[in-house]
Amino acid sequence: SASAPSSPPSSSSSSSPKVDGFPRRSMRRARQRRSHSSSQFRYQSSQVELTPLPLLKDAPVAELHDLFCKKLQQCCVLFDFLDCVADLKGKEIKRAALNELVESVATSRGVLIEPLYPEAIKMISVNIFRTLPPSENPEFDPEEDEPTLEASWPHLQLVYEFFLRFLESPDFQPSMAKRYIDQKFVLQLLELFDSEDPREREYLKTILHRVYGKLLGLRAYIRKQINNIFLRFIYETEHFNGVAELLEILGSIINGFALPLKAEHKQFLVRVLIPLHTAKSLSIFHAQLAYCVVQFMEKDATVTEFIIRGLLKYWPKTCTQKEVMFLGEIEEILDVIEPSQFIRIQEPLFKQIAACISSPHFQVAERALYFWNNEYILSLIEENCQVILPLVFATLYRVSKEHWNQTIVSLIYNVLKTFMEMNSKLFDDLTASYKVEKQKEHLDRSRGWSERARPCTRKKMSRKAGIPLPASL
Amino acid sequence: MAGADGDDSLYPIAVLIDELRNEDVQNDTETQLYSLKMYSIIHIFYNTIYDEDEVLLALAEQLGNFTMLVGGPEYVHCLLPPLESLATVEETVVRDKAVESLRKISQEHSPVDLEVHFEPLVKRLASGDWFTSRTSACGLFSVCYPRVSSTVKAEIRQHFRTLCSDDTPMVRRAAASKLGEFAKVLEPEYVKSDIISLFTALASDEQDSVRLLAVEACVSIATLLPQEDLETLVMPTLRQAAEDKSWRVRYMVADKFSELQKAVGSEITKNDLVPAFQNLLKDCEAEVRAAAANKVKEFCENLPEDNREQIIMTHILPCVKELVSDTNQHVKSALASVIMGLSTILGKDNTIEHLLPLFLAQLKDECPEVRLNIISNLDCVNEVIGIRQLSQSLLPAIVELAEDAKWRVRLAIIEYMPLLAGQLGVEFFDEKLNTLCMAWLIDHVYAIREAATCNLMKLVEKFGAEWAQNTIVPKVLGMANDPNYLHRMTTLFCINALSEACGQEITTKQMLPVVLKMSNDQVANVRFNVAKSLQKIGPVLDSNALQTEVKPVLEKLATDSDMDVKYFAQEAITLQS
């Protein structure tokens, strides 16, 4: 929406007085929290009238499971939340029942017996699995716009809460659950991560994490489906609301990978995590992504070179905001890099860092120069001063004379000073040769000008005479 | 980046290019050698720059045009290896372009080469490890299938079948999107035996992104089958798609509805599609309703003529009536863009009785886009019920819209004015619309003032100079004394537009004095517009007026203190002399 050229930015239209003397009648649609409901009501058969059941806590032990089961069945009835006054009584009965179920599964032991598993999973499925409605704002920008919230949250939240308590219950038996929480179930669960409602994604994140932790048989499948979601996001739609949440789960999954890394996991790094850096909406999930990348490196230092070369390949060429993020990630990586790995990538890396330092965007230059404030990085630079200083010297020298921003200039002076202290001999040599180089360049340039003037006249002459020019021109 | 460390690696290319340049290709062996070298160049080139996606894209595209450069169709197969690896890269645009080029050069292969070189490539891609190559393979089956032997054909069908049930949804999506295309090149017996089962499976895939692509294929498949098979082979799937639990699939059905309707024929349309269309018009998702609303006119047009009117009146119109007051503006605006087309289908009486109230309701809709869509399509109703009827029922609404808060709506009304005026006649116009037309001249949006000026010109062309002199010119000239300089300038713009249509007499006697007087205006913008106007109306004036009245004023303006005034005055002088 902010990118739509026709609509004036809301801030200017509301704050600035009439500039052109004409009243501005059209205003951008006021931002407000809206909510919508999923498209499931059409498919529901006639509405059932709910009648309150006795409380679970009052039930005699012999009838507890039966009552629990009845309450689960009662909670399978869905309500229309877009009409906020419709069937208030029914909504309240269901809410109370859900609350009781949550309470019961969280606190009392011995409730979860085998016959309840299919009923519980059925209740969860009926409530949470639904086709997510189309976004009300087709150009929804997660950074700018308020998300559309799920209207049925008062019930949905309790269902998610129940599911979570169910998974976390000490009575929970993976061997029984795996019959009902199967691949199809997990696939539908993953699709819900596209929900625009952050509260729902937060629950889904914790729940999927538990499922991954407890149902070992589903692990490979979950990883594969997350892969597919990411690949689709990168190469097909560029749209998926739950990338950050899925990455967060993966961060802890990577942490638990066995060594040596399996080919599947390396492929995930190469084909999915690194290409994720190309996404337009990187800022939304960059922190989680960088965390995953660093996790990989800490697991197995040999992937370092690949990661850094990958980042350099996808280095943003026009988006400075992303460039700052990349620099941040590089610093995180350098923070934990092994010196032996550092040597392998220092050349291409510091060429890029030099390019960033000479960026006219001061935030990019500043972010790159901050590397010299990091003690560990500084120690790596010092160890490899002979290689790195010649790579960055010319840039530092030139930018210190040219940059428009005073902060950058003073930061560069500090960096130059550090280098001078590190290796004054090398520094002096480079300064001398830089000056010689500059002088030579200057001479070349003036010679070039006078030379260029000649072929110009020759060109004119030859055109007049109709003589074709030699191909080398 | 490639250039920096590529100096050495580019050396072999330089040598090869040099050799090629000095070569005189005369016989076959030389051509072969030539193409071999060309091939080497492509290869070295390809290996040097492999990681820049933009370069790869250009390479993928260009290789499709390389046939002649590698020595003609006989050697075209040497382009296959680089294109094959381009068809496996991650970046979608590169892959798609490589497939496009492969499809193109497949036509340049001889049937033998196709089997020896091209088809093995398709097979390799189809059984690749990573999804990218399998995705690319999907697009290549249909181009080689018609030209290979029956054994190879059987293999190709098998490969396609495998990819339709691939493990990754990306590949199934690619297969589903090529299903229709592949069905078209298959022999009829295989359409029935192979394609239908694939179609049914894809249409009930677990992912809605796959299912919706099957809907597209449905159109092609339905056209390939004889009418009697449609009911059993296609309709169950189509019915299921129209009621899919995912709105994306239903949206696709709505979006492709006209094509589907043509493909299944009139009998099935009557029995099946009419109720399905009603449901889509009443769908719970606005996206689906809007897509269906967009198809209302086309759907009605394509109904079988014998009971078209009856179907529309009893089944479609009630839904349309509901959509007029839909809660979503996109739905209403989609409907407004096509609803007027119904009047041609339903005829005069039905239009007056049933459609006009709907038009009126939409003309008064709170959403400007809805109003705009109705106004821009007034002409099709005009043809059916005549302007008199139209103006009587719609005029109050039109007058209201002429003062609409949204300038685009006002603009649409203005553009419709000359047509309306021509059909209504002078008397009616003067009585009802003239005031409006004059009010637009002092609108606060420039585009409206400009359009109003242009509108006046068209009106004068219709009603003649005498009418102009009596009704328009006095009002226009009166604005020359307005305190707002924008309105004074409007006088000048009107004069520019009207002088020709009004003729010499009016221009010289009434307009010119006003223009000349305005040369003393205190606002420089007015003054340089005076210079521009004088230049513009010059051709209409006689030479006497030009010499004695216009020239002195222009000369005075040419010495003005303002730079722009000077410039335009000088320009006018040069052009008139």
CSV table of N, CA and C in Angstrom, one decimal, chain B residues 180-243:
chain,number,residue,atom,x,y,z
B,180,GLY,N,-3.2,-29.6,-19.7
B,180,GLY,CA,-4.0,-29.3,-20.8
B,180,GLY,C,-3.3,-29.3,-22.1
B,181,GLU,N,-2.1,-28.7,-22.1
B,181,GLU,CA,-1.2,-28.6,-23.3
B,181,GLU,C,-0.8,-30.0,-23.7
B,182,PHE,N,-0.5,-30.8,-22.8
B,182,PHE,CA,-0.1,-32.2,-23.1
B,182,PHE,C,-1.2,-33.0,-23.7
B,183,ALA,N,-2.4,-32.8,-23.1
B,183,ALA,CA,-3.6,-33.5,-23.5
B,183,ALA,C,-3.9,-33.3,-25.0
B,184,LYS,N,-3.6,-32.0,-25.4
B,184,LYS,CA,-3.9,-31.6,-26.8
B,184,LYS,C,-3.1,-32.4,-27.8
B,185,VAL,N,-1.8,-32.8,-27.5
B,185,VAL,CA,-1.0,-33.5,-28.4
B,185,VAL,C,-1.1,-35.0,-28.4
B,186,LEU,N,-1.9,-35.5,-27.4
B,186,LEU,CA,-2.1,-36.9,-27.2
B,186,LEU,C,-3.1,-37.5,-28.2
B,187,GLU,N,-3.0,-38.8,-28.5
B,187,GLU,CA,-4.0,-39.4,-29.3
B,187,GLU,C,-5.3,-39.5,-28.5
B,188,PRO,N,-6.5,-39.4,-29.1
B,188,PRO,CA,-7.7,-39.4,-28.3
B,188,PRO,C,-7.8,-40.6,-27.3
B,189,GLU,N,-7.4,-41.8,-27.7
B,189,GLU,CA,-7.5,-42.9,-26.8
B,189,GLU,C,-6.8,-42.7,-25.5
B,190,TYR,N,-5.6,-42.0,-25.6
B,190,TYR,CA,-4.8,-41.8,-24.4
B,190,TYR,C,-5.3,-40.7,-23.6
B,191,VAL,N,-6.0,-39.7,-24.3
B,191,VAL,CA,-6.7,-38.7,-23.5
B,191,VAL,C,-7.6,-39.3,-22.4
B,192,LYS,N,-8.4,-40.3,-23.0
B,192,LYS,CA,-9.3,-41.0,-22.1
B,192,LYS,C,-8.6,-41.9,-21.0
B,193,SER,N,-7.6,-42.6,-21.5
B,193,SER,CA,-7.0,-43.6,-20.6
B,193,SER,C,-6.0,-43.0,-19.6
B,194,ASP,N,-5.3,-42.0,-20.1
B,194,ASP,CA,-4.2,-41.5,-19.2
B,194,ASP,C,-4.6,-40.1,-18.6
B,195,ILE,N,-5.0,-39.2,-19.4
B,195,ILE,CA,-5.2,-37.8,-19.0
B,195,ILE,C,-6.3,-37.7,-17.9
B,196,ILE,N,-7.4,-38.4,-18.2
B,196,ILE,CA,-8.5,-38.3,-17.2
B,196,ILE,C,-8.1,-38.7,-15.8
B,197,SER,N,-7.4,-39.8,-15.7
B,197,SER,CA,-7.1,-40.2,-14.3
B,197,SER,C,-6.1,-39.2,-13.7
B,198,LEU,N,-5.2,-38.7,-14.5
B,198,LEU,CA,-4.2,-37.7,-14.0
B,198,LEU,C,-5.0,-36.4,-13.5
B,199,PHE,N,-5.9,-36.0,-14.4
B,199,PHE,CA,-6.7,-34.8,-14.1
B,199,PHE,C,-7.5,-35.0,-12.8
B,200,THR,N,-8.1,-36.2,-12.7
B,200,THR,CA,-8.9,-36.4,-11.5
B,200,THR,C,-8.0,-36.4,-10.2
B,201,ALA,N,-6.8,-37.0,-10.4
B,201,ALA,CA,-5.9,-37.0,-9.2
B,201,ALA,C,-5.4,-35.6,-8.8
B,202,LEU,N,-5.0,-34.9,-9.8
B,202,LEU,CA,-4.5,-33.5,-9.6
B,202,LEU,C,-5.6,-32.6,-9.0
B,203,ALA,N,-6.8,-32.8,-9.5
B,203,ALA,CA,-7.9,-32.0,-9.1
B,203,ALA,C,-8.3,-32.3,-7.6
B,204,SER,N,-7.9,-33.4,-7.1
B,204,SER,CA,-8.2,-33.7,-5.7
B,204,SER,C,-6.9,-33.8,-4.9
B,205,ASP,N,-5.8,-33.1,-5.4
B,205,ASP,CA,-4.6,-33.0,-4.6
B,205,ASP,C,-4.8,-32.4,-3.3
B,206,GLU,N,-3.8,-32.7,-2.4
B,206,GLU,CA,-4.0,-32.2,-1.0
B,206,GLU,C,-3.7,-30.7,-0.9
B,207,GLN,N,-3.0,-30.1,-1.9
B,207,GLN,CA,-2.6,-28.7,-1.9
B,207,GLN,C,-3.6,-28.0,-2.9
B,208,ASP,N,-4.1,-26.9,-2.4
B,208,ASP,CA,-5.1,-26.1,-3.3
B,208,ASP,C,-4.4,-25.5,-4.4
B,209,SER,N,-3.1,-25.2,-4.3
B,209,SER,CA,-2.3,-24.6,-5.4
B,209,SER,C,-2.2,-25.5,-6.6
B,210,VAL,N,-2.3,-26.9,-6.3
B,210,VAL,CA,-2.3,-27.8,-7.4
B,210,VAL,C,-3.7,-28.0,-8.0
B,211,ARG,N,-4.7,-28.1,-7.1
B,211,ARG,CA,-6.1,-28.3,-7.5
B,211,ARG,C,-6.5,-27.1,-8.5
B,212,LEU,N,-6.1,-25.9,-8.1
B,212,LEU,CA,-6.6,-24.8,-9.0
B,212,LEU,C,-6.1,-24.9,-10.4
B,213,LEU,N,-4.9,-25.4,-10.5
B,213,LEU,CA,-4.3,-25.5,-11.9
B,213,LEU,C,-5.0,-26.6,-12.7
B,214,ALA,N,-5.5,-27.6,-12.0
B,214,ALA,CA,-6.3,-28.6,-12.7
B,214,ALA,C,-7.5,-28.0,-13.4
B,215,VAL,N,-8.1,-26.9,-12.7
B,215,VAL,CA,-9.3,-26.3,-13.3
B,215,VAL,C,-8.9,-25.7,-14.7
B,216,GLU,N,-7.8,-25.1,-14.8
B,216,GLU,CA,-7.3,-24.6,-16.1
B,216,GLU,C,-7.3,-25.7,-17.1
B,217,ALA,N,-6.7,-26.8,-16.7
B,217,ALA,CA,-6.6,-27.9,-17.7
B,217,ALA,C,-7.9,-28.5,-18.1
B,218,CYS,N,-8.9,-28.3,-17.2
B,218,CYS,CA,-10.2,-28.8,-17.5
B,218,CYS,C,-10.8,-28.2,-18.8
B,219,VAL,N,-10.5,-27.0,-19.0
B,219,VAL,CA,-11.0,-26.4,-20.3
B,219,VAL,C,-10.5,-27.1,-21.5
B,220,SER,N,-9.2,-27.3,-21.5
B,220,SER,CA,-8.6,-28.0,-22.7
B,220,SER,C,-9.1,-29.4,-22.8
B,221,ILE,N,-9.2,-30.1,-21.7
B,221,ILE,CA,-9.6,-31.5,-21.7
B,221,ILE,C,-11.0,-31.6,-22.2
B,222,ALA,N,-11.9,-30.8,-21.7
B,222,ALA,CA,-13.3,-30.8,-22.1
B,222,ALA,C,-13.5,-30.6,-23.6
B,223,THR,N,-12.6,-29.8,-24.2
B,223,THR,CA,-12.8,-29.5,-25.6
B,223,THR,C,-12.3,-30.7,-26.4
B,224,LEU,N,-11.5,-31.6,-25.8
B,224,LEU,CA,-10.9,-32.7,-26.6
B,224,LEU,C,-11.9,-33.9,-26.6
B,225,LEU,N,-12.8,-33.9,-25.6
B,225,LEU,CA,-13.6,-35.1,-25.4
B,225,LEU,C,-14.9,-35.0,-26.2
B,226,PRO,N,-15.5,-36.1,-26.7
B,226,PRO,CA,-16.8,-36.0,-27.3
B,226,PRO,C,-17.8,-35.8,-26.2
B,227,GLN,N,-18.9,-35.1,-26.6
B,227,GLN,CA,-19.9,-34.6,-25.7
B,227,GLN,C,-20.4,-35.7,-24.8
B,228,GLU,N,-20.6,-36.9,-25.3
B,228,GLU,CA,-21.2,-38.0,-24.5
B,228,GLU,C,-20.3,-38.4,-23.3
B,229,ASP,N,-19.0,-38.2,-23.4
B,229,ASP,CA,-18.1,-38.6,-22.4
B,229,ASP,C,-17.9,-37.5,-21.3
B,230,LEU,N,-18.3,-36.3,-21.6
B,230,LEU,CA,-18.0,-35.2,-20.6
B,230,LEU,C,-18.7,-35.5,-19.3
B,231,GLU,N,-19.9,-35.9,-19.4
B,231,GLU,CA,-20.7,-36.1,-18.1
B,231,GLU,C,-20.0,-37.0,-17.2
B,232,THR,N,-19.5,-38.1,-17.7
B,232,THR,CA,-18.9,-39.1,-16.8
B,232,THR,C,-17.5,-38.8,-16.4
B,233,LEU,N,-16.7,-38.2,-17.4
B,233,LEU,CA,-15.3,-38.1,-17.2
B,233,LEU,C,-14.8,-36.7,-16.6
B,234,VAL,N,-15.6,-35.7,-17.0
B,234,VAL,CA,-15.1,-34.4,-16.5
B,234,VAL,C,-16.0,-33.8,-15.5
B,235,MET,N,-17.3,-33.9,-15.6
B,235,MET,CA,-18.2,-33.2,-14.8
B,235,MET,C,-18.1,-33.4,-13.3
B,236,PRO,N,-17.9,-34.7,-12.9
B,236,PRO,CA,-17.8,-34.9,-11.4
B,236,PRO,C,-16.7,-34.0,-10.8
B,237,THR,N,-15.5,-34.0,-11.5
B,237,THR,CA,-14.4,-33.2,-11.1
B,237,THR,C,-14.7,-31.7,-11.1
B,238,LEU,N,-15.3,-31.3,-12.1
B,238,LEU,CA,-15.6,-29.8,-12.2
B,238,LEU,C,-16.6,-29.4,-11.1
B,239,ARG,N,-17.6,-30.3,-10.9
B,239,ARG,CA,-18.6,-30.0,-9.8
B,239,ARG,C,-17.9,-29.8,-8.5
B,240,GLN,N,-17.0,-30.8,-8.3
B,240,GLN,CA,-16.3,-30.8,-7.0
B,240,GLN,C,-15.4,-29.5,-6.9
B,241,ALA,N,-14.8,-29.1,-8.0
B,241,ALA,CA,-13.9,-27.9,-8.0
B,241,ALA,C,-14.8,-26.6,-7.7
B,242,ALA,N,-16.0,-26.6,-8.2
B,242,ALA,CA,-16.8,-25.4,-8.0
B,242,ALA,C,-17.3,-25.3,-6.6
B,243,GLU,N,-17.2,-26.4,-5.8
B,243,GLU,CA,-17.6,-26.4,-4.4
B,243,GLU,C,-16.4,-26.7,-3.5
